[in-house]
Short mmCIF file of C-alpha atoms in Angstrom, two decimals:
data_model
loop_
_atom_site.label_atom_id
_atom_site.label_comp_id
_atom_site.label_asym_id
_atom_site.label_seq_id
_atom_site.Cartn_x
_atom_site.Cartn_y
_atom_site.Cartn_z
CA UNK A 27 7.31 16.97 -16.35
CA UNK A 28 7.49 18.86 -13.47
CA UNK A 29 11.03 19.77 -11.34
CA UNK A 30 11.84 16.28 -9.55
CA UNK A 31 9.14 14.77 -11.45
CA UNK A 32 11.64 11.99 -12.63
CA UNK A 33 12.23 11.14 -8.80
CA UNK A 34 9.20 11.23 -7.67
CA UNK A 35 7.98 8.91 -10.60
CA UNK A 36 10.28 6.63 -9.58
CA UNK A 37 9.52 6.79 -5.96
CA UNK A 38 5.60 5.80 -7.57
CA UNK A 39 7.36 2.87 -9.39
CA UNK A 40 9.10 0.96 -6.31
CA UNK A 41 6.09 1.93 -4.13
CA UNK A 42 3.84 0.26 -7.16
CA UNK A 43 6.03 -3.27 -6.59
CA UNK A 44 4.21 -3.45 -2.81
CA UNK A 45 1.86 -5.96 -2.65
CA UNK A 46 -1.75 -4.96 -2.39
CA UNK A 47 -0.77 -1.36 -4.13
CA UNK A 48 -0.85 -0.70 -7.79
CA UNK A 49 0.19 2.27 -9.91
CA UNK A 50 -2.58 4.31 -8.76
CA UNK A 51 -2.67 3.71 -5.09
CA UNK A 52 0.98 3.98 -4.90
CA UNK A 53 0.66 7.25 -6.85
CA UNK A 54 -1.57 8.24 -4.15
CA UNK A 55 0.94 6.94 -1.02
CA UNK A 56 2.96 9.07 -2.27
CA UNK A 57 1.24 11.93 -2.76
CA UNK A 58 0.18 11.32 0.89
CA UNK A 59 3.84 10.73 1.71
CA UNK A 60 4.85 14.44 0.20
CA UNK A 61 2.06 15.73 1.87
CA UNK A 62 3.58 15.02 5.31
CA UNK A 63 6.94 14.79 4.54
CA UNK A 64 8.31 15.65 7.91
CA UNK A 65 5.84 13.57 10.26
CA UNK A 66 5.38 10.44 8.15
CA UNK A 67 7.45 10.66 4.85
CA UNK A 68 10.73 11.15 6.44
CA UNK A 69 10.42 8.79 9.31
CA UNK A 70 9.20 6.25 7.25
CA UNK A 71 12.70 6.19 4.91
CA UNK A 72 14.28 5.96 7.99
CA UNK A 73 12.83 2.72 9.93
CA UNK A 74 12.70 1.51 6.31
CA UNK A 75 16.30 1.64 5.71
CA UNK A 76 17.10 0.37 9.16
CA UNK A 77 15.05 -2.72 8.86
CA UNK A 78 16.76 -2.94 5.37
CA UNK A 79 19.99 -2.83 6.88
CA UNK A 80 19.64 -5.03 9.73
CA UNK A 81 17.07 -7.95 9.33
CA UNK A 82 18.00 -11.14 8.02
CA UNK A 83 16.67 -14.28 8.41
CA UNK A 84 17.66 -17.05 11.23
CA UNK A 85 20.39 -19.20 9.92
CA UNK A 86 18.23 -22.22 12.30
CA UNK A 87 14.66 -21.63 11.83
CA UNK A 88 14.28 -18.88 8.65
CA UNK A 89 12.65 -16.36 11.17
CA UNK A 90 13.30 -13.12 10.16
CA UNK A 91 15.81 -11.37 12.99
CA UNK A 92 18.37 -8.67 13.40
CA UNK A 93 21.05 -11.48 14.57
CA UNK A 94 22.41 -14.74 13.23
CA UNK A 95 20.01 -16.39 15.56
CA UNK A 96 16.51 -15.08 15.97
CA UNK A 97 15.24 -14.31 19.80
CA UNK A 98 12.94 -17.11 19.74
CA UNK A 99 15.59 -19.64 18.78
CA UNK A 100 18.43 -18.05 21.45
CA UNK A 101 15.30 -18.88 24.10
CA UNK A 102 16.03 -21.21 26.44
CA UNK A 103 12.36 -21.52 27.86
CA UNK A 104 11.18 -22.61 24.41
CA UNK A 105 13.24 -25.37 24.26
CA UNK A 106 10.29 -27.66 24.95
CA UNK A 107 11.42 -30.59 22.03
CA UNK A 108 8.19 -29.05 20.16
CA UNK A 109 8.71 -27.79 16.19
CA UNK A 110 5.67 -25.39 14.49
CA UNK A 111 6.09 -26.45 10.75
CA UNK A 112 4.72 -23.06 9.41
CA UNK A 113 4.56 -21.68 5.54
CA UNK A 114 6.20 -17.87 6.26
CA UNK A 115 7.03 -15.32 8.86
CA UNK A 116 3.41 -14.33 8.73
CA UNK A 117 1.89 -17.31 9.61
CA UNK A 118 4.82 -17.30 12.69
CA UNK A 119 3.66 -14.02 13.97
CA UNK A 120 0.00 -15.11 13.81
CA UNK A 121 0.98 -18.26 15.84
CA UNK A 122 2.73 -15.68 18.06
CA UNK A 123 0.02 -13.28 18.34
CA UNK A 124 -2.46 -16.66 19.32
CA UNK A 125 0.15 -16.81 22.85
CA UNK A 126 -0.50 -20.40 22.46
CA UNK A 127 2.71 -22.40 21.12
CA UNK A 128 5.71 -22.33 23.48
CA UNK A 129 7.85 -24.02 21.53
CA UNK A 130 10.23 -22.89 18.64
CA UNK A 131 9.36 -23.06 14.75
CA UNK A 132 10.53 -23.79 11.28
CA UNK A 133 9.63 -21.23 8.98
CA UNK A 134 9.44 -23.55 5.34
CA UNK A 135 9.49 -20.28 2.94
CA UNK A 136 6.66 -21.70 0.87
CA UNK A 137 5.30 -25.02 -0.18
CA UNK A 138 5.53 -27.26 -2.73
CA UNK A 139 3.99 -27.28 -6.17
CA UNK A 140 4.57 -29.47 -9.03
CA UNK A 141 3.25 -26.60 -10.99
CA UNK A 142 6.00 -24.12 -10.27
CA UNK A 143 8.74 -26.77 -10.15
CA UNK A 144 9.49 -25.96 -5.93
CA UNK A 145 10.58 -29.51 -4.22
CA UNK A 146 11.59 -30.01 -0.94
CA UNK A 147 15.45 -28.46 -1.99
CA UNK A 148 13.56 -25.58 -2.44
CA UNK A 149 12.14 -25.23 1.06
CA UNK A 150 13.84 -25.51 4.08
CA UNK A 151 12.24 -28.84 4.28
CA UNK A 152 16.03 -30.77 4.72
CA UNK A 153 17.05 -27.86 7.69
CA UNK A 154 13.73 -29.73 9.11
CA UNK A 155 14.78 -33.06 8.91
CA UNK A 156 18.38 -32.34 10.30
CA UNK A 157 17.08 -30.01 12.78
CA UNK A 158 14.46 -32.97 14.33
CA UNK A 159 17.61 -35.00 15.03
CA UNK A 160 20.07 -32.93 16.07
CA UNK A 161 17.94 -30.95 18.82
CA UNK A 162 16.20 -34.09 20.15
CA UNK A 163 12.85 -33.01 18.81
CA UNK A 164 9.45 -35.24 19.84
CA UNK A 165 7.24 -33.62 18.44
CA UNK A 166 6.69 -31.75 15.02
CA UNK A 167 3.11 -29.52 14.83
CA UNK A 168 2.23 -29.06 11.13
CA UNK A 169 0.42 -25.64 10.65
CA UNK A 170 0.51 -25.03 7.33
CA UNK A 171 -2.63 -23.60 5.31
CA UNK A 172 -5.62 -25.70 4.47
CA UNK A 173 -5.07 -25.53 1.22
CA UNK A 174 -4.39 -28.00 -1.42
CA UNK A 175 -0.58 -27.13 -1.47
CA UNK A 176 -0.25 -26.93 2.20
CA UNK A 177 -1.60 -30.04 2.70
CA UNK A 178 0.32 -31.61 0.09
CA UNK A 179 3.17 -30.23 1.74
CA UNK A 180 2.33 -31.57 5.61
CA UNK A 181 1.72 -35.21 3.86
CA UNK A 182 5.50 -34.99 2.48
CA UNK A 183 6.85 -34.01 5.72
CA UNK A 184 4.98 -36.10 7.25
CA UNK A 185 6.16 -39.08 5.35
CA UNK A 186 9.55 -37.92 5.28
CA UNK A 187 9.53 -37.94 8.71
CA UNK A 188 8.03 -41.11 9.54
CA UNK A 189 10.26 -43.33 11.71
CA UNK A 190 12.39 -40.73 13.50
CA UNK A 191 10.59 -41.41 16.40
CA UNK A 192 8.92 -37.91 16.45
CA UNK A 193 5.33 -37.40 16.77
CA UNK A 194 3.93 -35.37 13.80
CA UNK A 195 0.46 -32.94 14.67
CA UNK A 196 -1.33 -30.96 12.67
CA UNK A 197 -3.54 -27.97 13.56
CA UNK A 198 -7.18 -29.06 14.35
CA UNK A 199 -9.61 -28.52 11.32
CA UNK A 200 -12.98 -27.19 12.33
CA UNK A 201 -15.64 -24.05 12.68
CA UNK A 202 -13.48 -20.92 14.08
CA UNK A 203 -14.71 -19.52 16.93
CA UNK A 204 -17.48 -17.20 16.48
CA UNK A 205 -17.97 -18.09 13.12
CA UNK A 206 -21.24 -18.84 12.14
CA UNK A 207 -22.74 -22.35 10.26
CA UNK A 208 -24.34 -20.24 7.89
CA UNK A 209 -21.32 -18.77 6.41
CA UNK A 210 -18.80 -21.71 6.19
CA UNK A 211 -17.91 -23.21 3.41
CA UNK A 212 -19.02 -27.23 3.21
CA UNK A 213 -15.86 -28.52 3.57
CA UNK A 214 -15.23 -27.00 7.25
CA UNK A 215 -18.51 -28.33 7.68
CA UNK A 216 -17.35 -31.20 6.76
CA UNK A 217 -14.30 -31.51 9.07
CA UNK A 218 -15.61 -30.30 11.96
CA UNK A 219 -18.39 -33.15 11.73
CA UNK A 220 -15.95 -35.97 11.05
CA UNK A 221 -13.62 -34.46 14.09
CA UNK A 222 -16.54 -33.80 16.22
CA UNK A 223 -16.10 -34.34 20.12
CA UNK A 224 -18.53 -35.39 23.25
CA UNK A 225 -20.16 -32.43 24.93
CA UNK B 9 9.52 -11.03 20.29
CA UNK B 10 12.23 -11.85 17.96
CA UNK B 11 15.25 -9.79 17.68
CA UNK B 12 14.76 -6.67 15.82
CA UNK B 13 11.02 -7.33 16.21
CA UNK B 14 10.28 -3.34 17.56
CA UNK B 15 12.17 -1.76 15.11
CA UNK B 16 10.33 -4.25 12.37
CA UNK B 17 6.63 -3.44 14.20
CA UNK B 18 7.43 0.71 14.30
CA UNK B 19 7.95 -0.03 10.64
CA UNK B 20 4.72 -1.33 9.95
CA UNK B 21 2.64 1.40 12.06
CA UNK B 22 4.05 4.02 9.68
CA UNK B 23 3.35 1.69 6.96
CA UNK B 24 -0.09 1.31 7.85
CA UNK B 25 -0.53 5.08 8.05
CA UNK B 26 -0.49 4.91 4.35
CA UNK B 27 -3.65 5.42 2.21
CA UNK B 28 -5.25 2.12 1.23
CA UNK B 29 -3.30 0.30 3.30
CA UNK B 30 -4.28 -1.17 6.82
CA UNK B 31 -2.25 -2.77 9.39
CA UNK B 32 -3.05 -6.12 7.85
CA UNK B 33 -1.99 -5.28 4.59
CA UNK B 34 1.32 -3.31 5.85
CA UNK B 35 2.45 -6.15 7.88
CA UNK B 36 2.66 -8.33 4.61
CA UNK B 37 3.94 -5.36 2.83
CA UNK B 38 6.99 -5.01 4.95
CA UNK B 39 7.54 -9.08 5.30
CA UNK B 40 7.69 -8.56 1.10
CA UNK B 41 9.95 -5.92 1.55
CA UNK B 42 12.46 -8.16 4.10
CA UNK B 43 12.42 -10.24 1.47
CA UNK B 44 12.88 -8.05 -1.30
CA UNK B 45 16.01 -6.09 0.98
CA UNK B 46 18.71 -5.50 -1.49
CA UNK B 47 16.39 -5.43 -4.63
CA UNK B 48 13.72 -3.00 -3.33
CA UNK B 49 13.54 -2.12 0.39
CA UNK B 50 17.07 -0.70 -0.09
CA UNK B 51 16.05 1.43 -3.24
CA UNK B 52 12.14 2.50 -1.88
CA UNK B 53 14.12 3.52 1.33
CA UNK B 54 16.23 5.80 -0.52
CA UNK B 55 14.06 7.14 -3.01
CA UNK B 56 12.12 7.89 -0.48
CA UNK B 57 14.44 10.01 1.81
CA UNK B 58 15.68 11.66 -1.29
CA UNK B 59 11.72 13.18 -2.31
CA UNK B 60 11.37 13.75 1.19
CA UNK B 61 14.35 15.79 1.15
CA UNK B 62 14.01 17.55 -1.75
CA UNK B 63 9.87 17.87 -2.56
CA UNK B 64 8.38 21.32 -2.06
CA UNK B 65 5.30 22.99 -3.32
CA UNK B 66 5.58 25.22 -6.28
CA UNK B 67 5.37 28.72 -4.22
CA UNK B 68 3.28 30.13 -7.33
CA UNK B 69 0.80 27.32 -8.24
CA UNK B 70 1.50 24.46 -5.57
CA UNK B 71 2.44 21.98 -7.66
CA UNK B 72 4.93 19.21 -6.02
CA UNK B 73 8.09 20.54 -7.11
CA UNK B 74 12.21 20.17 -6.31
CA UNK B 75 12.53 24.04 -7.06
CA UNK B 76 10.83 26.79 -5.41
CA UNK B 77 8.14 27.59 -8.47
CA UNK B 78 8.16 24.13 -10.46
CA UNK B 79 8.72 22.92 -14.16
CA UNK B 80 5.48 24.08 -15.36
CA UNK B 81 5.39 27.69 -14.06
CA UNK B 82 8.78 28.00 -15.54
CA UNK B 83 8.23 26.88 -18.79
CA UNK B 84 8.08 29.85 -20.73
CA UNK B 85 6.16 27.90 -23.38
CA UNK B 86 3.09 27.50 -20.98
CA UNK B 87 2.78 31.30 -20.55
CA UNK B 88 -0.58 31.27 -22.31
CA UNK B 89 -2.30 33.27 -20.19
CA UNK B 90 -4.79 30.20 -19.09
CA UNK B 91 -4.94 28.99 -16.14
CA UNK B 92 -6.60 25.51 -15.34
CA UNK B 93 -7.68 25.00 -11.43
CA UNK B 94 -7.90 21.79 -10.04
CA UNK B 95 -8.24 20.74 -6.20
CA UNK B 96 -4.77 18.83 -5.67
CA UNK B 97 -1.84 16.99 -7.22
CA UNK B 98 -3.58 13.90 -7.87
CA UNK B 99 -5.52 15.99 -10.16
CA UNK B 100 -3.18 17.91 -12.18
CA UNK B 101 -1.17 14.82 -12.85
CA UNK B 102 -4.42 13.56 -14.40
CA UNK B 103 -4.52 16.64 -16.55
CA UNK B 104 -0.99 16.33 -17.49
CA UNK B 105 -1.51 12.77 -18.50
CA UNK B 106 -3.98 13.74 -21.08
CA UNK B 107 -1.34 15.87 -23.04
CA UNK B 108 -4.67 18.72 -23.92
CA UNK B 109 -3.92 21.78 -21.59
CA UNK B 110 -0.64 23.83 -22.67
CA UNK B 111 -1.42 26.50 -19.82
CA UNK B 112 -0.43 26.70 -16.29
CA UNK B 113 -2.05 25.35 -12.96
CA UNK B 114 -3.75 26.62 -9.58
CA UNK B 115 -3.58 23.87 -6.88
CA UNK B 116 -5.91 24.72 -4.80
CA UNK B 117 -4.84 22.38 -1.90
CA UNK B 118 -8.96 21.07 -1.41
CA UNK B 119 -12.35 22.79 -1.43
CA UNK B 120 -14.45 24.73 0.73
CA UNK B 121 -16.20 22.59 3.11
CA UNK B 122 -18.73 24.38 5.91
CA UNK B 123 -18.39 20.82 7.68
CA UNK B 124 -15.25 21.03 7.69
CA UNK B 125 -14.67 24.58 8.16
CA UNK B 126 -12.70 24.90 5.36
CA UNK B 127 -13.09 28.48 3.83
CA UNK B 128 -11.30 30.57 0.54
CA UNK B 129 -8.49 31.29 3.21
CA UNK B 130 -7.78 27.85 4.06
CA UNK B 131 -7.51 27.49 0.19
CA UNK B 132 -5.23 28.77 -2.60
CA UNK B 133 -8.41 30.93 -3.64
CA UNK B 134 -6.40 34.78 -3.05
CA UNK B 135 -3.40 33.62 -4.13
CA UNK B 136 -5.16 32.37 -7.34
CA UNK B 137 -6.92 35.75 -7.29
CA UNK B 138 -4.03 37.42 -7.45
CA UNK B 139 -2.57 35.40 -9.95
CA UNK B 140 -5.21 36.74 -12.46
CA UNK B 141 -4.11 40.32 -11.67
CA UNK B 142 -0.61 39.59 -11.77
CA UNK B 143 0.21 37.01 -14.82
CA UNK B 144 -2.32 38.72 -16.98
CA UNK B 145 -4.51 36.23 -17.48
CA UNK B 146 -7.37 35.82 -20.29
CA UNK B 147 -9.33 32.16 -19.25
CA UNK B 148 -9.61 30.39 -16.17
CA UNK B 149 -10.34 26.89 -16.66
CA UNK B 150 -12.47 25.01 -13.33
CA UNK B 151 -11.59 21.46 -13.51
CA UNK B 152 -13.02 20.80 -10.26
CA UNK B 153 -14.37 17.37 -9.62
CA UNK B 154 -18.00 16.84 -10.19
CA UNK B 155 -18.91 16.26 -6.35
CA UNK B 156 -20.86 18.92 -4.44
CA UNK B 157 -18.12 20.19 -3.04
CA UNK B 158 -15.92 21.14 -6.22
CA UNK B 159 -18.83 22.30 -7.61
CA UNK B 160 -19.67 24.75 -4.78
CA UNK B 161 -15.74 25.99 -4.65
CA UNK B 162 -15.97 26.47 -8.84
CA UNK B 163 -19.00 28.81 -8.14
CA UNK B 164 -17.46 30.41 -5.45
CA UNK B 165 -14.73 30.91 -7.40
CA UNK B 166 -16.58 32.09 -10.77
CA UNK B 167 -18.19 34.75 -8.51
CA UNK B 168 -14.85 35.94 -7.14
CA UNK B 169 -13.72 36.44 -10.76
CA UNK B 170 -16.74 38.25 -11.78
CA UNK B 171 -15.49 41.69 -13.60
CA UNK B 172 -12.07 41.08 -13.64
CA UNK B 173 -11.57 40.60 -17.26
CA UNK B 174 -11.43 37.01 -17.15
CA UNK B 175 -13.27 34.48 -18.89
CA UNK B 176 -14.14 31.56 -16.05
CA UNK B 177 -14.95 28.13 -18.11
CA UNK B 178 -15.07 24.61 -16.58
CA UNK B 179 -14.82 21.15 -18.02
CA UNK B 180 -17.79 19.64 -20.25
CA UNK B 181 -20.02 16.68 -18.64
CA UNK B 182 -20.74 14.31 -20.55
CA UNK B 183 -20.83 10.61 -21.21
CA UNK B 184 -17.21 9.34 -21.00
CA UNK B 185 -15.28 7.96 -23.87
CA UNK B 186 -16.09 4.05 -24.01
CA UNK B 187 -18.85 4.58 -21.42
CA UNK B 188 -21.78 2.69 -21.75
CA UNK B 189 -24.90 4.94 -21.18
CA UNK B 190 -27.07 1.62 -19.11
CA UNK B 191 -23.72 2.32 -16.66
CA UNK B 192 -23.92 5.39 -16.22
CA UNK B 193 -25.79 7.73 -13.50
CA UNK B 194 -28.84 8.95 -14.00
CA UNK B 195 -27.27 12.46 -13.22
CA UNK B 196 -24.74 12.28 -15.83
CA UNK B 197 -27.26 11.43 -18.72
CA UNK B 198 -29.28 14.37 -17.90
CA UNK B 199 -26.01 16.56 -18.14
CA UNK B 200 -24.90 15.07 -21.20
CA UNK B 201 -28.86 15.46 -22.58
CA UNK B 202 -28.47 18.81 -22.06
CA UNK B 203 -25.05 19.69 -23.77
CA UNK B 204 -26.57 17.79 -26.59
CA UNK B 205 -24.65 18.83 -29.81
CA UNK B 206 -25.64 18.86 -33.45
CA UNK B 207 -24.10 16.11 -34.85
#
């Protein structure tokens, strides 16, 4: 339509593929983009095409990194014989932003469903399994998602890692702090009664 | 944190300085895009240096453009001697996309805002002004949007045009094709009751 209009359209087209953006919004990124090409638009391309360039994920743990092994893995103070089973490199930075697990993870890249034909294969649940014996590893932490396919998940690691001598966890189940009675759904309810503690 | 990890966080804080997307939503963006590298975070990084690179405004209607006056104010086809105004981009791509206006465009880049202390000069308003002298021009179509603010720049602008020649028209208001009238405001009825046509 207009000169460049081809390149810009497809600029609206990749930018459309983002999740939580659709055609319109990611018309309107990048309308925002032109709009401050030099502060934000330009930048932007650039830390985009580094990160493209460089990040990959750990060959050991499926962390994403800029080297073969990822910073956490390479750390000698996390080698505490503890695994994090998590779903994806989001749940490991929200572990990481909680400060609370010293230890080093095992990013899965999913879960398992019957319904879109993922098995264990697909996951990097053998990497686990091999991982648990070769680094002397006593205890495995499950904390994947409460939901039906993360849980279906933790009780097929769990089995498949039943006598290996490692202790398998899983993330308590309960009402988050702050959150209020009135709000939860029955099933935390639920939980949190059948795991409650003495004051 | 992991390696790469501040070049991958600098990434999302541009990210997030997108429109409609917050740091939450950024942060999963870019993990998509790791994981989309060769397939999209490659191409989006590219297209995106490339617009940023080569997108200008149109120096006679400000239009987003590759070329110093864009498609439109080139095409000799579109010399009809309308012009239609409309407050950005955004907006004249939604003209566009209906296929009904064959004339030429005024961006005006916003509208006047006292809060804001936006005035005419802040605004395309004399260049559009001079436009009318210049190009000859017989109709100047307001499609400003129906907030308070549009509507106080299309007045301002109607008076500015007074006894020049011109004829100043805006869009109809009315009830939208496919709109339901119990949907609708109670503002837009009353237009629409007004503009009542003989059927």
């Amino acid at each position: 339509m207009t000169g460049g209009r081809d390149e810009i359209e497809a600029l609206i087209a990749l930018m459309a593929r983002l999740p939580g953006l659709g055609p319109r919004s990611a018309r309107r990124a990048v309308l925002h983009l032109i709009s401050k090409r030099t502060q934000l638009m330009g930048p932007l391309a650039e830390a985009m095409a580094g990160v493209a360039r460089t990040a990959r994920e750990c060959a050991r743990c499926g962390n994403i990194s800029t080297a073969p092994i990822c910073e956490i893995c390479e750390d000698p103070k996390r080698a505490t014989g503890e695994i994090c089973v998590i779903e994806d490199v989001a749940d490991l930075w929200a572990m990481e932003r909680g400060h609370a697990f010293k230890g080093r993870y095992h990013v899965l890249g999913g879960t398992l469903s019957a319904l879109d034909a993922i098995g264990p294969e697909d996951l990097r649940i053998p990497d686990l399994l091999e991982r648990v014996a070769a680094e002397g590893i006593s205890e495995v932490i499950l904390a994947l998602n409460a939901t039906v396919e993360g849980q279906t998940t933790a009780h097929y690691i769990a089995e498949a890692l039943e006598g290996r001598g490692v202790t398998v966890t899983s993330l308590a189940q309960g009402v988050p702090i702050g959150g209020e009675l009135d709000y939860l759904d029955d099933g935390t309810i639920q939980a949190a009664l059948r795991a409650r503690k003495a004051f």
